[in-house]
Amino acid sequence: MSSGNDQQSEALSKPTFSEEQASALAESVFGLKVSKVQPLPSYDDQNFHVYVSKTKNGPTEYVLKISNTKASKNPDLIEVQNHIIMFLKAAGFPTSSVCRTEGDNTASLVSIDSGSEIKSYLVRLLTYLPGRPIAEIPISPQLLYEIGKLAAKLDKTLQKFHHPKLSSLHRKNFIWNLKNVALLEKYLYVLGQNRNREIVEHVIHLFKEEVTPKLSHFRECINHGDLNDHNILIESSKSASGNAEYQVSGILDFDDMSYGYYVFELAITIMYMMIESKNPIQVGGHVLAGFESITPLTAVEKGALFLLVCSRFCQSLVMAAYSCQLYPENKDYFMVTAKTGWKHLQQMFDMGQKAVEEIWFETAKSYESGISM
């Protein structure tokens, strides 16, 4: 994807619907009476916050999701994602409701004539979930523990999910699956020549040497794959002491779901919970303790955790830099992780695996004795 033509074709795959077009889609495809539409941030798709005129019963706010042209060529994957959202909601998880089209489907393929060619996009509608992204608050150790627990519960619950098109989650060469860290090599040119690039190259090398041979020993499951601090919503309530207590009120964005491993979900969650933390190295132990209260790691999985967290930092940071070249107008959105991410990755790298693991594992162990650190 380093050539100009490749970058151009990649850039063209992202939808560019206007607010008026989005409103018209919500009305024609889903039968809504739209009162207002606002764009929402998105990585390579397009999302809109849709407000409708008040109804006697039913929601008044929705999210219209328009998939990019590449994703739109895989309707089976979108269908499975929608059914997983519905399955998790039925199991008690705070997910959106998936809305049906006028034709009683969970998604619709719409074609747009751009002048030079006709492009097709898959469109779907979810109910809007209220709440604040967890990125907006200081995260307590207890909340980190609960998020770790949530990640493990989610993956464990999905072991019971069945669908005739489930194989679509085996996404070969999907850049966001941790199994595919080595695919970052073709994007490294965006970093230039500096210490950041050296660290990423070293992590990729270690991943190939130390993680890839162990993949067959990890326990497989379906991963959400993107439990970041903007995809987890929270609501507050007053505790007996008068302090604010936070509970998870929403889980967003199932677009990166794929078959992976329990330890992948944990590593991804730890990495994203570190982003806004003032004590990032401490985070892992609390998330690990929560995760292991549902799904204890095996020795092999535990031994790979440090490198997997580093690898997810690399994925997020490299792809953010790459995406900034494609869509400079969305730079602020793409670079959220980069504001602290490079610093956190360098800190982990400088401390080394043994020192970081000692903090994580000792913190997690303290929960067993009832004295959380």
mmCIF file of C-alpha atoms in Angstrom:
data_model
loop_
_atom_site.group_PDB
_atom_site.id
_atom_site.type_symbol
_atom_site.label_atom_id
_atom_site.label_comp_id
_atom_site.label_asym_id
_atom_site.label_seq_id
_atom_site.Cartn_x
_atom_site.Cartn_y
_atom_site.Cartn_z
ATOM 1 C CA MET A 1 0.000 0.000 0.000
ATOM 2 C CA SER A 2 3.011 2.233 -0.245
ATOM 3 C CA SER A 3 2.428 3.322 -3.850
ATOM 4 C CA GLY A 4 0.429 6.408 -4.701
ATOM 5 C CA ASN A 5 -2.188 4.411 -6.630
ATOM 6 C CA ASP A 6 -2.723 2.033 -3.726
ATOM 7 C CA GLN A 7 -3.167 4.902 -1.312
ATOM 8 C CA GLN A 8 -5.668 6.536 -3.666
ATOM 9 C CA SER A 9 -7.800 3.379 -3.980
ATOM 10 C CA GLU A 10 -7.717 2.946 -0.200
ATOM 11 C CA ALA A 11 -8.784 6.542 0.323
ATOM 12 C CA LEU A 12 -11.648 6.200 -2.122
ATOM 13 C CA SER A 13 -13.103 3.275 -0.195
ATOM 14 C CA LYS A 14 -14.245 5.510 2.684
ATOM 15 C CA PRO A 15 -17.839 6.781 2.288
ATOM 16 C CA THR A 16 -18.332 10.536 1.925
ATOM 17 C CA PHE A 17 -22.080 10.951 2.440
ATOM 18 C CA SER A 18 -23.416 14.402 3.281
ATOM 19 C CA GLU A 19 -25.761 14.941 6.229
ATOM 20 C CA GLU A 20 -28.633 15.381 3.772
ATOM 21 C CA GLN A 21 -27.825 12.045 2.077
ATOM 22 C CA ALA A 22 -27.558 10.302 5.457
ATOM 23 C CA SER A 23 -30.927 11.705 6.477
ATOM 24 C CA ALA A 24 -32.478 10.514 3.210
ATOM 25 C CA LEU A 25 -31.016 7.012 3.749
ATOM 26 C CA ALA A 26 -32.405 6.786 7.280
ATOM 27 C CA GLU A 27 -35.833 7.704 5.947
ATOM 28 C CA SER A 28 -35.906 5.593 2.776
ATOM 29 C CA VAL A 29 -34.149 2.456 4.084
ATOM 30 C CA PHE A 30 -35.364 2.395 7.696
ATOM 31 C CA GLY A 31 -38.586 4.409 7.529
ATOM 32 C CA LEU A 32 -37.556 7.015 10.118
ATOM 33 C CA LYS A 33 -38.907 10.565 10.308
ATOM 34 C CA VAL A 34 -35.573 12.349 10.791
ATOM 35 C CA SER A 35 -35.395 15.688 12.611
ATOM 36 C CA LYS A 36 -31.609 16.114 12.725
ATOM 37 C CA VAL A 37 -28.395 14.344 11.643
ATOM 38 C CA GLN A 38 -24.864 14.911 12.960
ATOM 39 C CA PRO A 39 -21.620 13.237 11.790
ATOM 40 C CA LEU A 40 -19.768 11.042 14.308
ATOM 41 C CA PRO A 41 -16.032 10.249 14.235
ATOM 42 C CA SER A 42 -15.057 7.026 12.478
ATOM 43 C CA TYR A 43 -11.889 5.283 11.330
ATOM 44 C CA ASP A 44 -12.603 4.042 7.818
ATOM 45 C CA ASP A 45 -16.417 3.938 7.686
ATOM 46 C CA GLN A 46 -18.931 6.743 8.187
ATOM 47 C CA ASN A 47 -21.250 7.154 11.183
ATOM 48 C CA PHE A 48 -24.085 9.596 11.809
ATOM 49 C CA HIS A 49 -26.042 10.429 14.948
ATOM 50 C CA VAL A 50 -29.676 10.418 13.812
ATOM 51 C CA TYR A 51 -32.438 12.155 15.785
ATOM 52 C CA VAL A 52 -36.057 11.384 15.000
ATOM 53 C CA SER A 53 -39.334 13.053 15.857
ATOM 54 C CA LYS A 54 -40.730 11.791 19.162
ATOM 55 C CA THR A 55 -42.650 8.539 18.959
ATOM 56 C CA LYS A 56 -45.146 6.982 21.359
ATOM 57 C CA ASN A 57 -42.877 4.032 21.987
ATOM 58 C CA GLY A 58 -39.404 3.510 20.671
ATOM 59 C CA PRO A 59 -36.065 5.311 20.675
ATOM 60 C CA THR A 60 -35.574 8.821 19.361
ATOM 61 C CA GLU A 61 -31.816 8.570 18.694
ATOM 62 C CA TYR A 62 -29.929 6.187 16.415
ATOM 63 C CA VAL A 63 -26.530 5.629 14.806
ATOM 64 C CA LEU A 64 -26.501 5.204 11.038
ATOM 65 C CA LYS A 65 -23.433 3.174 10.015
ATOM 66 C CA ILE A 66 -22.209 3.259 6.415
ATOM 67 C CA SER A 67 -19.470 0.699 5.689
ATOM 68 C CA ASN A 68 -16.583 1.462 3.340
ATOM 69 C CA THR A 69 -16.622 -0.099 -0.139
ATOM 70 C CA LYS A 70 -14.222 -2.877 0.854
ATOM 71 C CA ALA A 71 -16.226 -3.941 3.923
ATOM 72 C CA SER A 72 -19.441 -3.641 1.909
ATOM 73 C CA LYS A 73 -18.255 -6.473 -0.326
ATOM 74 C CA ASN A 74 -18.480 -8.820 2.675
ATOM 75 C CA PRO A 75 -22.162 -8.757 3.677
ATOM 76 C CA ASP A 76 -21.821 -12.085 5.532
ATOM 77 C CA LEU A 77 -19.402 -10.483 8.006
ATOM 78 C CA ILE A 78 -21.729 -7.516 8.615
ATOM 79 C CA GLU A 79 -24.651 -9.913 9.119
ATOM 80 C CA VAL A 80 -22.707 -11.934 11.696
ATOM 81 C CA GLN A 81 -21.648 -8.746 13.521
ATOM 82 C CA ASN A 82 -25.291 -7.644 13.710
ATOM 83 C CA HIS A 83 -26.416 -11.011 15.038
ATOM 84 C CA ILE A 84 -23.635 -10.990 17.641
ATOM 85 C CA ILE A 85 -24.794 -7.569 18.867
ATOM 86 C CA MET A 86 -28.343 -8.940 19.177
ATOM 87 C CA PHE A 87 -27.097 -12.122 20.889
ATOM 88 C CA LEU A 88 -25.071 -10.183 23.460
ATOM 89 C CA LYS A 89 -27.971 -7.832 24.183
ATOM 90 C CA ALA A 90 -30.215 -10.837 24.834
ATOM 91 C CA ALA A 91 -27.514 -12.197 27.161
ATOM 92 C CA GLY A 92 -27.623 -8.998 29.227
ATOM 93 C CA PHE A 93 -24.706 -7.008 27.798
ATOM 94 C CA PRO A 94 -25.220 -3.235 27.307
ATOM 95 C CA THR A 95 -25.138 -3.213 23.500
ATOM 96 C CA SER A 96 -27.259 -1.296 21.000
ATOM 97 C CA SER A 97 -30.374 -2.753 19.412
ATOM 98 C CA VAL A 98 -30.053 -3.584 15.702
ATOM 99 C CA CYS A 99 -32.853 -2.014 13.659
ATOM 100 C CA ARG A 100 -34.564 -3.699 10.740
ATOM 101 C CA THR A 101 -34.853 -2.178 7.285
ATOM 102 C CA GLU A 102 -38.200 -1.612 5.607
ATOM 103 C CA GLY A 103 -37.510 -4.958 3.892
ATOM 104 C CA ASP A 104 -36.980 -6.645 7.299
ATOM 105 C CA ASN A 105 -33.194 -7.109 6.940
ATOM 106 C CA THR A 106 -30.424 -6.073 9.346
ATOM 107 C CA ALA A 107 -28.519 -4.183 6.608
ATOM 108 C CA SER A 108 -29.122 -2.813 3.125
ATOM 109 C CA LEU A 109 -26.784 -2.367 0.157
ATOM 110 C CA VAL A 110 -27.193 1.063 -1.440
ATOM 111 C CA SER A 111 -25.587 2.133 -4.707
ATOM 112 C CA ILE A 112 -24.418 5.676 -5.405
ATOM 113 C CA ASP A 113 -23.424 7.046 -8.811
ATOM 114 C CA SER A 114 -20.330 9.178 -8.172
ATOM 115 C CA GLY A 115 -20.148 10.282 -11.804
ATOM 116 C CA SER A 116 -17.184 8.170 -12.852
ATOM 117 C CA GLU A 117 -18.452 4.922 -11.283
ATOM 118 C CA ILE A 118 -21.210 3.371 -9.204
ATOM 119 C CA LYS A 119 -20.191 2.507 -5.650
ATOM 120 C CA SER A 120 -22.069 0.266 -3.251
ATOM 121 C CA TYR A 121 -22.211 0.678 0.515
ATOM 122 C CA LEU A 122 -23.765 -1.464 3.232
ATOM 123 C CA VAL A 123 -25.955 0.605 5.531
ATOM 124 C CA ARG A 124 -27.289 -0.362 8.955
ATOM 125 C CA LEU A 125 -28.950 1.323 11.886
ATOM 126 C CA LEU A 126 -28.370 0.839 15.618
ATOM 127 C CA THR A 127 -30.017 2.493 18.594
ATOM 128 C CA TYR A 128 -27.897 5.234 20.137
ATOM 129 C CA LEU A 129 -26.396 4.398 23.539
ATOM 130 C CA PRO A 130 -26.165 7.262 26.050
ATOM 131 C CA GLY A 131 -23.244 7.578 28.443
ATOM 132 C CA ARG A 132 -19.738 9.010 28.577
ATOM 133 C CA PRO A 133 -16.704 7.350 26.999
ATOM 134 C CA ILE A 134 -14.436 5.986 29.702
ATOM 135 C CA ALA A 135 -11.654 8.136 28.186
ATOM 136 C CA GLU A 136 -13.274 11.183 29.818
ATOM 137 C CA ILE A 137 -12.823 10.104 33.446
ATOM 138 C CA PRO A 138 -9.922 9.032 35.675
ATOM 139 C CA ILE A 139 -10.284 5.235 35.754
ATOM 140 C CA SER A 140 -10.133 3.708 39.232
ATOM 141 C CA PRO A 141 -8.507 0.313 39.883
ATOM 142 C CA GLN A 142 -11.970 -1.107 40.606
ATOM 143 C CA LEU A 143 -13.310 0.060 37.245
ATOM 144 C CA LEU A 144 -10.257 -1.397 35.485
ATOM 145 C CA TYR A 145 -10.988 -4.690 37.259
ATOM 146 C CA GLU A 146 -14.621 -4.554 36.072
ATOM 147 C CA ILE A 147 -13.531 -3.847 32.488
ATOM 148 C CA GLY A 148 -11.182 -6.837 32.548
ATOM 149 C CA LYS A 149 -14.044 -8.938 33.859
ATOM 150 C CA LEU A 150 -16.354 -7.614 31.132
ATOM 151 C CA ALA A 151 -13.842 -8.488 28.376
ATOM 152 C CA ALA A 152 -13.536 -12.076 29.609
ATOM 153 C CA LYS A 153 -17.305 -12.465 30.066
ATOM 154 C CA LEU A 154 -17.940 -11.186 26.553
ATOM 155 C CA ASP A 155 -15.555 -13.679 24.926
ATOM 156 C CA LYS A 156 -16.793 -16.535 27.099
ATOM 157 C CA THR A 157 -20.435 -15.771 26.260
ATOM 158 C CA LEU A 158 -19.641 -15.765 22.538
ATOM 159 C CA GLN A 159 -18.516 -19.392 22.785
ATOM 160 C CA LYS A 160 -22.270 -20.160 22.781
ATOM 161 C CA PHE A 161 -22.972 -18.075 19.676
ATOM 162 C CA HIS A 162 -23.851 -19.980 16.500
ATOM 163 C CA HIS A 163 -24.557 -18.702 13.010
ATOM 164 C CA PRO A 164 -24.340 -20.359 9.567
ATOM 165 C CA LYS A 165 -21.934 -17.630 8.380
ATOM 166 C CA LEU A 166 -19.698 -17.643 11.469
ATOM 167 C CA SER A 167 -16.670 -18.625 9.367
ATOM 168 C CA SER A 168 -16.645 -15.038 8.038
ATOM 169 C CA LEU A 169 -14.941 -14.095 11.336
ATOM 170 C CA HIS A 170 -11.836 -16.017 10.207
ATOM 171 C CA ARG A 171 -10.512 -12.817 8.635
ATOM 172 C CA LYS A 172 -7.245 -13.718 6.929
ATOM 173 C CA ASN A 173 -4.757 -10.836 6.767
ATOM 174 C CA PHE A 174 -7.053 -8.581 8.807
ATOM 175 C CA ILE A 175 -4.636 -5.862 9.927
ATOM 176 C CA TRP A 176 -6.275 -5.435 13.357
ATOM 177 C CA ASN A 177 -6.042 -9.080 14.388
ATOM 178 C CA LEU A 178 -3.058 -9.429 16.732
ATOM 179 C CA LYS A 179 -2.045 -12.584 14.878
ATOM 180 C CA ASN A 180 -1.124 -10.356 11.922
ATOM 181 C CA VAL A 181 1.362 -7.989 13.589
ATOM 182 C CA ALA A 182 3.974 -8.794 10.931
ATOM 183 C CA LEU A 183 1.726 -7.177 8.291
ATOM 184 C CA LEU A 184 2.721 -3.809 9.786
ATOM 185 C CA GLU A 185 6.083 -4.089 8.016
ATOM 186 C CA LYS A 186 4.664 -2.708 4.767
ATOM 187 C CA TYR A 187 3.402 0.419 6.554
ATOM 188 C CA LEU A 188 6.570 1.274 8.497
ATOM 189 C CA TYR A 189 7.721 3.806 5.889
ATOM 190 C CA VAL A 190 5.190 6.279 7.356
ATOM 191 C CA LEU A 191 7.266 6.494 10.557
ATOM 192 C CA GLY A 192 10.471 7.627 8.872
ATOM 193 C CA GLN A 193 13.774 6.607 10.478
ATOM 194 C CA ASN A 194 13.690 7.127 14.254
ATOM 195 C CA ARG A 195 13.544 5.353 17.602
ATOM 196 C CA ASN A 196 9.815 4.732 17.285
ATOM 197 C CA ARG A 197 10.391 2.741 14.126
ATOM 198 C CA GLU A 198 13.272 0.815 15.740
ATOM 199 C CA ILE A 199 11.020 -0.200 18.635
ATOM 200 C CA VAL A 200 8.232 -1.325 16.296
ATOM 201 C CA GLU A 201 10.690 -3.344 14.194
ATOM 202 C CA HIS A 202 12.035 -4.985 17.338
ATOM 203 C CA VAL A 203 8.544 -5.834 18.611
ATOM 204 C CA ILE A 204 7.635 -7.379 15.248
ATOM 205 C CA HIS A 205 10.835 -9.448 15.347
ATOM 206 C CA LEU A 206 10.120 -10.665 18.885
ATOM 207 C CA PHE A 207 6.507 -11.443 17.934
ATOM 208 C CA LYS A 208 7.668 -13.653 15.064
ATOM 209 C CA GLU A 209 10.248 -15.379 17.258
ATOM 210 C CA GLU A 210 8.369 -15.761 20.534
ATOM 211 C CA VAL A 211 4.608 -15.435 19.972
ATOM 212 C CA THR A 212 3.874 -16.946 16.546
ATOM 213 C CA PRO A 213 5.253 -20.400 17.511
ATOM 214 C CA LYS A 214 2.962 -20.412 20.596
ATOM 215 C CA LEU A 215 -0.298 -19.438 18.872
ATOM 216 C CA SER A 216 -1.448 -23.065 18.657
ATOM 217 C CA HIS A 217 -1.208 -23.260 22.475
ATOM 218 C CA PHE A 218 -3.534 -20.281 23.056
ATOM 219 C CA ARG A 219 -7.256 -20.889 23.614
ATOM 220 C CA GLU A 220 -9.273 -19.664 20.655
ATOM 221 C CA CYS A 221 -12.417 -17.543 20.865
ATOM 222 C CA ILE A 222 -14.233 -14.717 19.110
ATOM 223 C CA ASN A 223 -12.703 -11.330 19.990
ATOM 224 C CA HIS A 224 -14.466 -7.979 20.097
ATOM 225 C CA GLY A 225 -11.002 -6.739 19.184
ATOM 226 C CA ASP A 226 -11.448 -3.042 19.970
ATOM 227 C CA LEU A 227 -12.412 -2.508 23.616
ATOM 228 C CA ASN A 228 -10.812 0.902 23.662
ATOM 229 C CA ASP A 229 -11.544 3.812 25.984
ATOM 230 C CA HIS A 230 -13.948 5.379 23.465
ATOM 231 C CA ASN A 231 -15.881 2.163 22.821
ATOM 232 C CA ILE A 232 -16.781 1.599 26.478
ATOM 233 C CA LEU A 233 -19.420 3.945 27.882
ATOM 234 C CA ILE A 234 -20.011 4.595 31.569
ATOM 235 C CA GLU A 235 -22.700 6.156 33.737
ATOM 236 C CA SER A 236 -22.216 7.500 37.242
ATOM 237 C CA SER A 237 -24.212 7.119 40.426
ATOM 238 C CA LYS A 238 -23.599 8.414 43.945
ATOM 239 C CA SER A 239 -22.153 5.953 46.448
ATOM 240 C CA ALA A 240 -23.137 5.842 50.121
ATOM 241 C CA SER A 241 -20.145 8.080 50.874
ATOM 242 C CA GLY A 242 -21.310 10.631 48.307
ATOM 243 C CA ASN A 243 -18.555 9.918 45.782
ATOM 244 C CA ALA A 244 -19.293 9.154 42.134
ATOM 245 C CA GLU A 245 -19.293 5.474 41.238
ATOM 246 C CA TYR A 246 -19.122 4.406 37.618
ATOM 247 C CA GLN A 247 -20.691 1.429 35.883
ATOM 248 C CA VAL A 248 -20.270 0.310 32.277
ATOM 249 C CA SER A 249 -23.415 1.369 30.413
ATOM 250 C CA GLY A 250 -22.500 0.593 26.823
ATOM 251 C CA ILE A 251 -20.210 -1.397 24.515
ATOM 252 C CA LEU A 252 -19.725 0.066 21.036
ATOM 253 C CA ASP A 253 -18.183 -0.805 17.666
ATOM 254 C CA PHE A 254 -18.147 -4.510 16.815
ATOM 255 C CA ASP A 255 -16.607 -3.878 13.383
ATOM 256 C CA ASP A 256 -13.190 -5.356 14.294
ATOM 257 C CA MET A 257 -14.541 -8.693 15.500
ATOM 258 C CA SER A 258 -12.619 -11.752 14.383
ATOM 259 C CA TYR A 259 -11.491 -15.136 15.598
ATOM 260 C CA GLY A 260 -8.565 -14.733 17.964
ATOM 261 C CA TYR A 261 -7.658 -15.853 21.457
ATOM 262 C CA TYR A 262 -8.676 -14.985 25.010
ATOM 263 C CA VAL A 263 -5.231 -13.511 25.678
ATOM 264 C CA PHE A 264 -5.591 -11.248 22.611
ATOM 265 C CA GLU A 265 -8.728 -9.632 24.051
ATOM 266 C CA LEU A 266 -6.985 -9.094 27.370
ATOM 267 C CA ALA A 267 -3.873 -7.556 25.765
ATOM 268 C CA ILE A 268 -5.957 -5.214 23.596
ATOM 269 C CA THR A 269 -8.007 -4.092 26.602
ATOM 270 C CA ILE A 270 -4.918 -3.465 28.754
ATOM 271 C CA MET A 271 -3.276 -1.424 26.017
ATOM 272 C CA TYR A 272 -6.278 0.859 25.520
ATOM 273 C CA MET A 273 -6.867 1.319 29.250
ATOM 274 C CA MET A 274 -3.245 2.514 29.538
ATOM 275 C CA ILE A 275 -3.735 5.357 27.045
ATOM 276 C CA GLU A 276 -5.229 8.001 29.353
ATOM 277 C CA SER A 277 -3.811 6.665 32.631
ATOM 278 C CA LYS A 278 -1.414 8.719 34.747
ATOM 279 C CA ASN A 279 0.092 5.402 35.949
ATOM 280 C CA PRO A 280 -0.031 3.334 32.756
ATOM 281 C CA ILE A 281 2.241 0.493 33.875
ATOM 282 C CA GLN A 282 -0.021 -0.172 36.884
ATOM 283 C CA VAL A 283 -3.104 -0.625 34.699
ATOM 284 C CA GLY A 284 -2.349 -4.134 33.432
ATOM 285 C CA GLY A 285 -2.511 -5.836 36.823
ATOM 286 C CA HIS A 286 -6.022 -4.571 37.618
ATOM 287 C CA VAL A 287 -7.412 -5.509 34.181
ATOM 288 C CA LEU A 288 -5.656 -8.890 34.397
ATOM 289 C CA ALA A 289 -7.195 -9.606 37.822
ATOM 290 C CA GLY A 290 -10.690 -8.863 36.518
ATOM 291 C CA PHE A 291 -10.155 -10.978 33.405
ATOM 292 C CA GLU A 292 -8.778 -13.916 35.397
ATOM 293 C CA SER A 293 -11.757 -13.824 37.774
ATOM 294 C CA ILE A 294 -13.680 -15.236 34.777
ATOM 295 C CA THR A 295 -10.982 -16.850 32.600
ATOM 296 C CA PRO A 296 -7.613 -17.578 34.264
ATOM 297 C CA LEU A 297 -4.703 -17.508 31.805
ATOM 298 C CA THR A 298 -2.499 -20.509 31.157
ATOM 299 C CA ALA A 299 1.242 -20.172 31.764
ATOM 300 C CA VAL A 300 1.909 -19.906 28.005
ATOM 301 C CA GLU A 301 -0.712 -17.168 27.583
ATOM 302 C CA LYS A 302 0.628 -15.253 30.571
ATOM 303 C CA GLY A 303 4.152 -15.419 29.209
ATOM 304 C CA ALA A 304 3.050 -13.793 25.938
ATOM 305 C CA LEU A 305 0.980 -10.996 27.486
ATOM 306 C CA PHE A 306 3.729 -8.336 27.631
ATOM 307 C CA LEU A 307 4.655 -8.753 23.956
ATOM 308 C CA LEU A 308 0.999 -8.818 22.927
ATOM 309 C CA VAL A 309 0.327 -5.490 24.666
ATOM 310 C CA CYS A 310 3.418 -3.983 22.977
ATOM 311 C CA SER A 311 2.220 -5.408 19.657
ATOM 312 C CA ARG A 312 -1.185 -3.781 19.985
ATOM 313 C CA PHE A 313 0.497 -0.439 20.690
ATOM 314 C CA CYS A 314 2.452 -0.949 17.459
ATOM 315 C CA GLN A 315 -0.677 -1.776 15.455
ATOM 316 C CA SER A 316 -2.556 1.248 16.731
ATOM 317 C CA LEU A 317 0.313 3.716 16.383
ATOM 318 C CA VAL A 318 1.533 2.614 12.940
ATOM 319 C CA MET A 319 -1.955 2.443 11.442
ATOM 320 C CA ALA A 320 -2.832 5.847 12.911
ATOM 321 C CA ALA A 321 0.211 7.385 11.214
ATOM 322 C CA TYR A 322 -0.718 5.651 7.961
ATOM 323 C CA SER A 323 -4.360 6.756 8.151
ATOM 324 C CA CYS A 324 -3.266 10.359 8.747
ATOM 325 C CA GLN A 325 -1.581 10.301 5.347
ATOM 326 C CA LEU A 326 -4.762 9.032 3.697
ATOM 327 C CA TYR A 327 -7.240 11.235 5.558
ATOM 328 C CA PRO A 328 -5.390 14.292 6.939
ATOM 329 C CA GLU A 329 -8.730 15.977 7.688
ATOM 330 C CA ASN A 330 -9.316 13.320 10.409
ATOM 331 C CA LYS A 331 -5.872 13.671 11.984
ATOM 332 C CA ASP A 332 -7.172 14.640 15.436
ATOM 333 C CA TYR A 333 -9.296 11.478 15.602
ATOM 334 C CA PHE A 334 -6.563 9.137 14.370
ATOM 335 C CA MET A 335 -3.877 10.548 16.647
ATOM 336 C CA VAL A 336 -5.745 10.151 19.963
ATOM 337 C CA THR A 337 -3.668 7.067 20.825
ATOM 338 C CA ALA A 338 -0.420 8.637 19.591
ATOM 339 C CA LYS A 339 -0.616 11.505 22.097
ATOM 340 C CA THR A 340 0.519 9.156 24.882
ATOM 341 C CA GLY A 341 0.922 5.821 23.084
ATOM 342 C CA TRP A 342 4.511 6.231 21.891
ATOM 343 C CA LYS A 343 5.559 7.342 25.379
ATOM 344 C CA HIS A 344 3.863 4.320 27.003
ATOM 345 C CA LEU A 345 5.359 1.873 24.492
ATOM 346 C CA GLN A 346 8.838 3.325 25.025
ATOM 347 C CA GLN A 347 8.388 3.075 28.798
ATOM 348 C CA MET A 348 7.409 -0.610 28.556
ATOM 349 C CA PHE A 349 10.331 -1.229 26.223
ATOM 350 C CA ASP A 350 12.809 0.542 28.514
ATOM 351 C CA MET A 351 11.587 -1.218 31.666
ATOM 352 C CA GLY A 352 11.639 -4.616 29.982
ATOM 353 C CA GLN A 353 9.318 -7.603 30.149
ATOM 354 C CA LYS A 354 10.422 -8.929 33.526
ATOM 355 C CA ALA A 355 9.932 -5.653 35.418
ATOM 356 C CA VAL A 356 6.534 -4.917 33.848
ATOM 357 C CA GLU A 357 5.294 -8.474 34.393
ATOM 358 C CA GLU A 358 6.325 -8.317 38.042
ATOM 359 C CA ILE A 359 4.093 -5.247 38.555
ATOM 360 C CA TRP A 360 1.176 -6.774 36.649
ATOM 361 C CA PHE A 361 1.296 -10.197 38.245
ATOM 362 C CA GLU A 362 1.842 -8.915 41.792
ATOM 363 C CA THR A 363 -1.069 -6.494 41.417
ATOM 364 C CA ALA A 364 -3.312 -9.250 40.083
ATOM 365 C CA LYS A 365 -2.227 -11.578 42.893
ATOM 366 C CA SER A 366 -3.198 -8.971 45.504
ATOM 367 C CA TYR A 367 -6.849 -9.371 44.484
ATOM 368 C CA GLU A 368 -6.712 -13.053 45.477
ATOM 369 C CA SER A 369 -5.802 -12.054 49.041
ATOM 370 C CA GLY A 370 -8.451 -9.328 49.046
ATOM 371 C CA ILE A 371 -5.914 -6.483 49.179
ATOM 372 C CA SER A 372 -5.928 -4.757 45.807
ATOM 373 C CA MET A 373 -2.914 -2.546 45.135
#
